[in-house]
N, CA, C and O of each residue as an XYZ file, in Angstrom:
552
protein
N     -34.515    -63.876     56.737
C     -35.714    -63.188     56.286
C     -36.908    -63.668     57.101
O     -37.255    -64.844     57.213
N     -37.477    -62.631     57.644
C     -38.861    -62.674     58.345
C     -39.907    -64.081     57.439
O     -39.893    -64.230     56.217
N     -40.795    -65.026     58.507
C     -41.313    -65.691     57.674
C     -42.788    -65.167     57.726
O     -43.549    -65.556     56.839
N     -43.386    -64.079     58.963
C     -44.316    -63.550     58.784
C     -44.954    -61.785     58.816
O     -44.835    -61.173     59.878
N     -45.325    -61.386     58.128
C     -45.723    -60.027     58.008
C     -47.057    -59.837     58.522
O     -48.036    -60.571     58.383
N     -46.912    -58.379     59.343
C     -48.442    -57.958     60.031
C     -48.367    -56.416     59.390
O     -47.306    -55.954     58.972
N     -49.411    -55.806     59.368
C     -49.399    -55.006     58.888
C     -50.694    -54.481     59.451
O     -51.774    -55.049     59.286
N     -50.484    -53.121     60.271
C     -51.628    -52.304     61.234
C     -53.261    -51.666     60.111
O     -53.197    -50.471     59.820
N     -53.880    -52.041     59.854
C     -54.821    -51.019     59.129
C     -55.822    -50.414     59.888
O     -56.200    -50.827     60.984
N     -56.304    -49.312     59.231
C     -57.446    -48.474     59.916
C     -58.274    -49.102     59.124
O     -58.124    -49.294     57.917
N     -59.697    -49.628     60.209
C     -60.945    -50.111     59.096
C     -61.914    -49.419     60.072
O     -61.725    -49.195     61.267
N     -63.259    -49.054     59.133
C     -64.144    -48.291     59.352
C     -64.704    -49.130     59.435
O     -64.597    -49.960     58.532
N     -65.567    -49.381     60.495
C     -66.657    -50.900     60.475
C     -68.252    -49.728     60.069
O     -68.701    -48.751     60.668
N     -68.640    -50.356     58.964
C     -70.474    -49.979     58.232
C     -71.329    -50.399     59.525
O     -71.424    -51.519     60.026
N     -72.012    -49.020     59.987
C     -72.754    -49.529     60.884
C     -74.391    -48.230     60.569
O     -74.579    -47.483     59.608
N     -75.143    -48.421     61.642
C     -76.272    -47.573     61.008
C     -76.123    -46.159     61.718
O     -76.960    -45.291     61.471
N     -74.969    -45.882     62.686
C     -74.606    -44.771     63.264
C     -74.003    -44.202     62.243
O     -73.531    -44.922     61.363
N     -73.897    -42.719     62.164
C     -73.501    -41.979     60.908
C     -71.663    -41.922     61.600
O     -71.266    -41.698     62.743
N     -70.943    -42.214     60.391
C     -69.607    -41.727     60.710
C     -68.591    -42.461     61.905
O     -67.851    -41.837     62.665
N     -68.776    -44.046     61.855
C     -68.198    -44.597     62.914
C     -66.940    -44.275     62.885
O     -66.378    -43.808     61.893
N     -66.302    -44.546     64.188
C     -65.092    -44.171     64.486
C     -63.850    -45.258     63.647
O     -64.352    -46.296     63.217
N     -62.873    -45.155     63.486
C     -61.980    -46.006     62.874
C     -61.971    -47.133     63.813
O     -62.311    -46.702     64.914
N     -61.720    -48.430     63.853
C     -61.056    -49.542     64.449
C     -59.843    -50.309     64.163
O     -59.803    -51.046     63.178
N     -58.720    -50.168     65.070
C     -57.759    -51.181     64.298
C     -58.118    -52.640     64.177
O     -58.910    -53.393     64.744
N     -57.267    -52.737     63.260
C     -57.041    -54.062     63.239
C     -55.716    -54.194     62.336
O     -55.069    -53.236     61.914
N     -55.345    -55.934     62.052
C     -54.160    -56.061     61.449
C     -54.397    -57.559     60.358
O     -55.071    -58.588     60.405
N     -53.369    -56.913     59.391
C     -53.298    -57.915     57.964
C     -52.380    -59.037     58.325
O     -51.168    -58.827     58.297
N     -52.709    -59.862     58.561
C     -50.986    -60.651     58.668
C     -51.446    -62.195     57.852
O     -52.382    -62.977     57.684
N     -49.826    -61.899     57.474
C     -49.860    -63.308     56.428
C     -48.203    -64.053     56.737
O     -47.176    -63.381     56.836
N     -48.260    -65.365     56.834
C     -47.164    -66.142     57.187
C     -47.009    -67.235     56.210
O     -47.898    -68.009     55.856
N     -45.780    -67.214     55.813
C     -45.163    -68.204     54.342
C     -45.639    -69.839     54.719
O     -45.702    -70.731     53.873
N     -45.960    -70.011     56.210
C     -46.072    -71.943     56.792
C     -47.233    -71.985     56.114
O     -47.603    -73.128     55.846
N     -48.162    -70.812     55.627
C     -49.321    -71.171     55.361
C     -50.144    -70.085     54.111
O     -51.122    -69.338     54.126
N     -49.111    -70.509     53.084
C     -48.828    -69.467     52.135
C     -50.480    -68.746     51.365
O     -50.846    -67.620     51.026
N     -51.024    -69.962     51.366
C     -52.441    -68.844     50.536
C     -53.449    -68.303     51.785
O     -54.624    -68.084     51.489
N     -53.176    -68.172     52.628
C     -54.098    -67.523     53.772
C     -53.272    -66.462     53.997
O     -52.060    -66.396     54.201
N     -54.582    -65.219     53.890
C     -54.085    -64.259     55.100
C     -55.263    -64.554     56.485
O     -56.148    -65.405     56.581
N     -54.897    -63.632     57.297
C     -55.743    -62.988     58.168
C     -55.911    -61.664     58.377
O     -55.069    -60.814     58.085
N     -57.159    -61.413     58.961
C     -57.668    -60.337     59.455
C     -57.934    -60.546     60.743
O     -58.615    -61.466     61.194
N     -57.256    -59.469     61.501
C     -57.180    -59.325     62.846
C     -58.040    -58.220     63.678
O     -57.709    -57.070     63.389
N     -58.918    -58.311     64.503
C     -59.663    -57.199     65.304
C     -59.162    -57.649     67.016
O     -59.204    -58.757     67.549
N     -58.852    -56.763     67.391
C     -58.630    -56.552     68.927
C     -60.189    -56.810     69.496
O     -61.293    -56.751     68.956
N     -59.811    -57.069     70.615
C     -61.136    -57.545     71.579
C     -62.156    -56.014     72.092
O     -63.375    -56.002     72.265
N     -61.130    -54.758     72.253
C     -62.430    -53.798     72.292
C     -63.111    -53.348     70.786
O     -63.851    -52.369     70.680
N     -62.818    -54.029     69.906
C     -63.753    -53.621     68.959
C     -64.711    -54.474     68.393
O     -65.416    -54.151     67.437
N     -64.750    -55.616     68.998
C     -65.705    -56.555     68.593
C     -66.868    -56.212     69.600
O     -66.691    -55.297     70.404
N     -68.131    -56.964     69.580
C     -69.315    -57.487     70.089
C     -68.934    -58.083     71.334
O     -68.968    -57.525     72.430
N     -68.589    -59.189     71.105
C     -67.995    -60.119     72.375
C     -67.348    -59.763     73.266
O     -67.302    -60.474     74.269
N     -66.493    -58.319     73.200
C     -64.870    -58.260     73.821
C     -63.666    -59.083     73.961
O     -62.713    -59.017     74.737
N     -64.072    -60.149     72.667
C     -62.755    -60.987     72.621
C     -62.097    -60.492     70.985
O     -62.649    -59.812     70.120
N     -60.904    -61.046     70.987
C     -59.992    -61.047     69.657
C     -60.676    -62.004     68.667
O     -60.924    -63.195     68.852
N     -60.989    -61.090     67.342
C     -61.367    -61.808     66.471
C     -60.717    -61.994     65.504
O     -60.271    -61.043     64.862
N     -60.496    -63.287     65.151
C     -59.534    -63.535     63.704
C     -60.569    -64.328     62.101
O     -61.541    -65.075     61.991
N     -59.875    -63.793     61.388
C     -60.735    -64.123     60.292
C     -59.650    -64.876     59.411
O     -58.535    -64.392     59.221
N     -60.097    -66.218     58.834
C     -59.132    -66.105     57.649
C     -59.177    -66.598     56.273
O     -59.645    -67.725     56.110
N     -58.852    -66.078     55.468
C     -59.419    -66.134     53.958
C     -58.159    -66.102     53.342
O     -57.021    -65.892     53.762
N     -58.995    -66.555     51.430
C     -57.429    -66.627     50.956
C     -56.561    -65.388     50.165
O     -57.189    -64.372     49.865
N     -55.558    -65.453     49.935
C     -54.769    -64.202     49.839
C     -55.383    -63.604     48.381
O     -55.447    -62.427     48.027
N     -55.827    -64.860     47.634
C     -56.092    -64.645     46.278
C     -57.348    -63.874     46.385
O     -57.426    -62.787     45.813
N     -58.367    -64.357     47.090
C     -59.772    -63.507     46.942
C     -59.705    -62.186     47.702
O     -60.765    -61.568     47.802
N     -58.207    -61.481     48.451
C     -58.055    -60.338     48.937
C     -57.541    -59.731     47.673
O     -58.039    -58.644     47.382
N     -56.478    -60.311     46.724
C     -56.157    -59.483     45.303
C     -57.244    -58.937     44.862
O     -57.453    -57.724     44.846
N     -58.302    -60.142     44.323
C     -59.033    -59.998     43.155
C     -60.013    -59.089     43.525
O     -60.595    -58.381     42.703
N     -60.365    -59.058     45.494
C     -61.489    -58.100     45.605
C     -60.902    -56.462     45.130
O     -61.662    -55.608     44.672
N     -59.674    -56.286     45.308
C     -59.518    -54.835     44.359
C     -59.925    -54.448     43.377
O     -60.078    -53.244     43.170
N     -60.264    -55.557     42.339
C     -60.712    -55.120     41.263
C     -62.273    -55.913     40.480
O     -62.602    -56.263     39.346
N     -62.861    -55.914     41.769
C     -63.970    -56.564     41.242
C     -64.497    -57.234     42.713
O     -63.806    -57.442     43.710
N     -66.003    -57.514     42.517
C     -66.454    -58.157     43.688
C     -66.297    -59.699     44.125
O     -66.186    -60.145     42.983
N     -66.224    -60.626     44.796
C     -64.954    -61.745     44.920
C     -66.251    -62.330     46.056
O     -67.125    -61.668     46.615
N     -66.037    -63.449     46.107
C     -66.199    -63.759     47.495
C     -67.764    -64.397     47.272
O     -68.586    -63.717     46.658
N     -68.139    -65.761     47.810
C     -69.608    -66.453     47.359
C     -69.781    -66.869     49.306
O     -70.939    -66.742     49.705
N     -69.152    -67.139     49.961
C     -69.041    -67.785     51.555
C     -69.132    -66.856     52.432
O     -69.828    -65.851     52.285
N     -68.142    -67.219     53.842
C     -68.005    -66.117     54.653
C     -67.389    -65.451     54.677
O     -67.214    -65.082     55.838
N     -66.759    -64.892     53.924
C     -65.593    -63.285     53.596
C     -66.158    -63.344     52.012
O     -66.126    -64.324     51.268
N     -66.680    -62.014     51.721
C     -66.657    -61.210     50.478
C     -65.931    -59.571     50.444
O     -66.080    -58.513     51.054
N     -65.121    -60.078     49.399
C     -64.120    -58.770     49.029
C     -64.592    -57.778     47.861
O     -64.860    -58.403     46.834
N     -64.814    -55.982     47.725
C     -65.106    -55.561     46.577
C     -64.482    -54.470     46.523
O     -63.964    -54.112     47.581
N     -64.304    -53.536     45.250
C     -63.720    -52.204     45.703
C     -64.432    -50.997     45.691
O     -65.124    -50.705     44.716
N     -64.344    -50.317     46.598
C     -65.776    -49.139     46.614
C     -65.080    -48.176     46.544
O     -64.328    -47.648     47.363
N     -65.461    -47.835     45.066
C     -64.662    -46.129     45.010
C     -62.827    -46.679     44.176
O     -62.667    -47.855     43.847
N     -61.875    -45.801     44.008
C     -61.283    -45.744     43.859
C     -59.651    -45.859     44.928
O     -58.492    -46.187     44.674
N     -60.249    -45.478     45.937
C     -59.284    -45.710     47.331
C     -59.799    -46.773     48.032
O     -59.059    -47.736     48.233
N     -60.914    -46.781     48.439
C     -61.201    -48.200     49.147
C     -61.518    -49.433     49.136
O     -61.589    -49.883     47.993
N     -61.826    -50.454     50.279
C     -61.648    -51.792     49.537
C     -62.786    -52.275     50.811
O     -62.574    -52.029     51.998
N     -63.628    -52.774     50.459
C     -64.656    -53.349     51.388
C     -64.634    -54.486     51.882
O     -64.924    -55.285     50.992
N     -64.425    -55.042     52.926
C     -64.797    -56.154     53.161
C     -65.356    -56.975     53.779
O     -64.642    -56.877     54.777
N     -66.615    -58.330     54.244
C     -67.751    -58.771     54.451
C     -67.452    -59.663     55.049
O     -66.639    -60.433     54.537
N     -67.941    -59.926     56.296
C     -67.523    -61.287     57.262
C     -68.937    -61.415     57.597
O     -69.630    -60.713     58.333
N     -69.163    -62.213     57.068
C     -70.696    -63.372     57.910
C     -70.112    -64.769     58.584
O     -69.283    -65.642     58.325
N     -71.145    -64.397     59.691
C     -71.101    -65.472     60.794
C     -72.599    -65.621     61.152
O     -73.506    -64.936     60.679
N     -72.684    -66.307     61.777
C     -74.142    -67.023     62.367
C     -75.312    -65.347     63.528
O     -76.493    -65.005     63.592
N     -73.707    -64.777     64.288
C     -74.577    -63.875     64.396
C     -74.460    -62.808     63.740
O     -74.696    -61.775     64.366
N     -74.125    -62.707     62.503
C     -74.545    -61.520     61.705
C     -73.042    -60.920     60.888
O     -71.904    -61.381     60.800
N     -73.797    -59.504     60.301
C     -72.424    -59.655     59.559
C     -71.674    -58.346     59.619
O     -72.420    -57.369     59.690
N     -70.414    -58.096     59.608
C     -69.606    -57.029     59.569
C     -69.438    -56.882     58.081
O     -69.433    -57.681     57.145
N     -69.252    -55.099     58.236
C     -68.702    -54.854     57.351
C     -67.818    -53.866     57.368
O     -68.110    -52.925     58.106
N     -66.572    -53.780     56.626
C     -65.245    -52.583     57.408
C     -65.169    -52.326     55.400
O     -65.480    -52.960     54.392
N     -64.482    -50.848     55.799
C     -63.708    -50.369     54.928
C     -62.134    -49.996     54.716
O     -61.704    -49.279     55.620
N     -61.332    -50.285     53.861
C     -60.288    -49.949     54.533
C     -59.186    -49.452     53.193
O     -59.261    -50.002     52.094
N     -58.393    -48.575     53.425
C     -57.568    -48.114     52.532
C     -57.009    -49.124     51.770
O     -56.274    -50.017     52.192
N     -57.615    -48.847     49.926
C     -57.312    -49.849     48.905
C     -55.236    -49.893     48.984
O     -54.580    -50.903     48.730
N     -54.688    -48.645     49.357
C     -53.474    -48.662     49.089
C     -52.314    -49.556     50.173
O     -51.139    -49.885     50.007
N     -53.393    -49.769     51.455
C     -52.799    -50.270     52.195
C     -53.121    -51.733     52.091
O     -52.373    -52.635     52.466
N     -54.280    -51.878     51.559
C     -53.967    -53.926     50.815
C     -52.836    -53.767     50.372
O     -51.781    -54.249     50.786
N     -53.128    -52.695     49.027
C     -51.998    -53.520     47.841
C     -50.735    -53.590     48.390
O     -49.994    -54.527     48.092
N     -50.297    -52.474     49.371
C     -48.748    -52.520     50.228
C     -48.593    -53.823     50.962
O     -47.473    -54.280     51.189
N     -49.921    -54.554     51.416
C     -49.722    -55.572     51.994
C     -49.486    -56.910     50.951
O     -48.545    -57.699     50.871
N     -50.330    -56.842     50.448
C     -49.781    -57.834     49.314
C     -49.026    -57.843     48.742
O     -48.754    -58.959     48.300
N     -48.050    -56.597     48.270
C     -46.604    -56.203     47.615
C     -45.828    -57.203     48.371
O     -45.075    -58.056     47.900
N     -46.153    -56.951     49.781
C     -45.071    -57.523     50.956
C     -45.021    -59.118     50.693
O     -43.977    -59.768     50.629
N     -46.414    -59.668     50.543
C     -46.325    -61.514     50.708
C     -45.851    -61.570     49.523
O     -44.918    -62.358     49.365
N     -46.287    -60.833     48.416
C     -45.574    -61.222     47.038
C     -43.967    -61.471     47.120
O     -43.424    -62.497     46.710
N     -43.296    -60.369     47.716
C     -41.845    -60.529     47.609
C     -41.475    -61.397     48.831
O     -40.283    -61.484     49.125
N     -42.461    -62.088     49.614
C     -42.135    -63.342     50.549
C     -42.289    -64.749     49.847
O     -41.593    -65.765     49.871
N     -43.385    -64.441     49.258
C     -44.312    -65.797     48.664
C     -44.947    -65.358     47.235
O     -46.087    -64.910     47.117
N     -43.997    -65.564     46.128
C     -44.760    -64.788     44.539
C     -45.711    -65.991     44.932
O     -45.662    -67.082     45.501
N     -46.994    -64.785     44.019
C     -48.566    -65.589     43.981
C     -48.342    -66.319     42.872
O     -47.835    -65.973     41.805
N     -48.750    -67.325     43.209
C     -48.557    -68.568     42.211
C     -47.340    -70.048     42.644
O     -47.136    -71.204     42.273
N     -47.017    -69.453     43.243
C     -45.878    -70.335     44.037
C     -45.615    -70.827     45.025
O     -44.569    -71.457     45.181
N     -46.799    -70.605     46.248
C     -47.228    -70.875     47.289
C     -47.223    -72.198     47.341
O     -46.760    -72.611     48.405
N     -47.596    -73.106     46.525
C     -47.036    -74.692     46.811
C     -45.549    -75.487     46.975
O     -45.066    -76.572     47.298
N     -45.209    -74.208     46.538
C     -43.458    -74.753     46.808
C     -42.591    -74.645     47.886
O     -41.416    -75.011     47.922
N     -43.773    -73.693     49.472
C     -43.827    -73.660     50.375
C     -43.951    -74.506     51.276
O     -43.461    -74.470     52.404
N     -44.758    -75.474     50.707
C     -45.524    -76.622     51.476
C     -44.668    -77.733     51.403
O     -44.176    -78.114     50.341
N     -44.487    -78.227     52.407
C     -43.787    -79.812     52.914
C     -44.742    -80.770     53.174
O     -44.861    -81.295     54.281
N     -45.648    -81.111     51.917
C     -46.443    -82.007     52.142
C     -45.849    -83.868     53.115
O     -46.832    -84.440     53.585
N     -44.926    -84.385     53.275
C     -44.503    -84.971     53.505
C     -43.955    -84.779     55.209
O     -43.931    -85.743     55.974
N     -43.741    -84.068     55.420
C     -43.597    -83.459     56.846
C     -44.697    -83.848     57.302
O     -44.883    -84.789     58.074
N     -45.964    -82.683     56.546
C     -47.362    -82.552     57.134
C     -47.855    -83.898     57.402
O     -48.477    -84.286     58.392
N     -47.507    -84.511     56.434
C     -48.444    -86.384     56.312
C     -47.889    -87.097     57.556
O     -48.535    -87.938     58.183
N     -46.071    -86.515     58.007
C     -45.986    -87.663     59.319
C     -46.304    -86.667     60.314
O     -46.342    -87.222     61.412
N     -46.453    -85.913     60.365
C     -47.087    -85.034     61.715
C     -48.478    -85.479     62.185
O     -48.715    -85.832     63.340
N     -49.658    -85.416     60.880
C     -50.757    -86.377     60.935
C     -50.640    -87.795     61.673
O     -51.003    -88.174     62.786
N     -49.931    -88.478     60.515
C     -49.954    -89.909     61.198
C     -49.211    -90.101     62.581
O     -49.091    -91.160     63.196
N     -48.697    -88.747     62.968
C     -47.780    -89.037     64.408
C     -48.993    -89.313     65.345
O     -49.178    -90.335     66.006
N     -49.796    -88.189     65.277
C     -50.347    -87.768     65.892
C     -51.664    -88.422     66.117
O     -52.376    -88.227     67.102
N     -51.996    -89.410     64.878
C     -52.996    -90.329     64.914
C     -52.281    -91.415     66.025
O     -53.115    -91.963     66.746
N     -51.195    -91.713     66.210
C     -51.176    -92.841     66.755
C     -51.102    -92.622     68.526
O     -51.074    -93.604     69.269
């Protein structure tokens, strides 16, 4: 069994031009690092022209479906009945994309039957992690 899932979405990035064009990007979430997803943007759709990755936790991508989520740099809410908003602040400023509520929840269906929510610590090899640290300290 696959240990990581990506998943393509169309997001509408909020801008002050009427009717921006779609941008891909991609959902991906991997069991080594069970309560994070990411959000993925290709380099022609950013500012910079580089690949931008975002990453937040899987839980505040649930809860933004049904309510507004999020106090830092990613805030999640749901606008409307199909869509799902979501807020990346950084130092230079902030995005905002929209993106099909049905294609979260398909994505989260997916980590669920990889990683049930709530169980994500039983993933973790804390003990591994601790001599990898101390390897690496020395």
């Amino acid at each position: 069994m696959s240990i990581v899932i990506e998943q393509p979405v169309e997001a509408r990035l909020v801008a002050a031009a009427p009717r921006m064009p779609s941008i891909p990007a991609t959902l991906h979430y991997d069991r080594r690092d069970p309560f994070a997803v990411r959000m993925t943007f290709p380099a022609p759709a950013t500012l910079e022209g580089v690949e931008v990755c975002w990453t937040f936790a899987r839980e505040l991508l649930a809860a933004g479906l049904h309510g507004a989520e999020g106090h830092g740099d990613v805030r999640v809410r749901p606008y409307g009945f199909d869509r799902t908003v979501l807020e990346f602040h950084a130092p230079e400023g902030t995005a905002v994309v929209h993106i099909h509520s049905a294609d979260v929840r398909r994505f989260l269906r997916a980590t669920d039957e990889l990683v049930p929510a709530g169980l994500e610590h039983l993933q973790l090899d804390l003990d591994h992690d601790l001599a990898e640290l101390m390897r690496d300290a020395c």
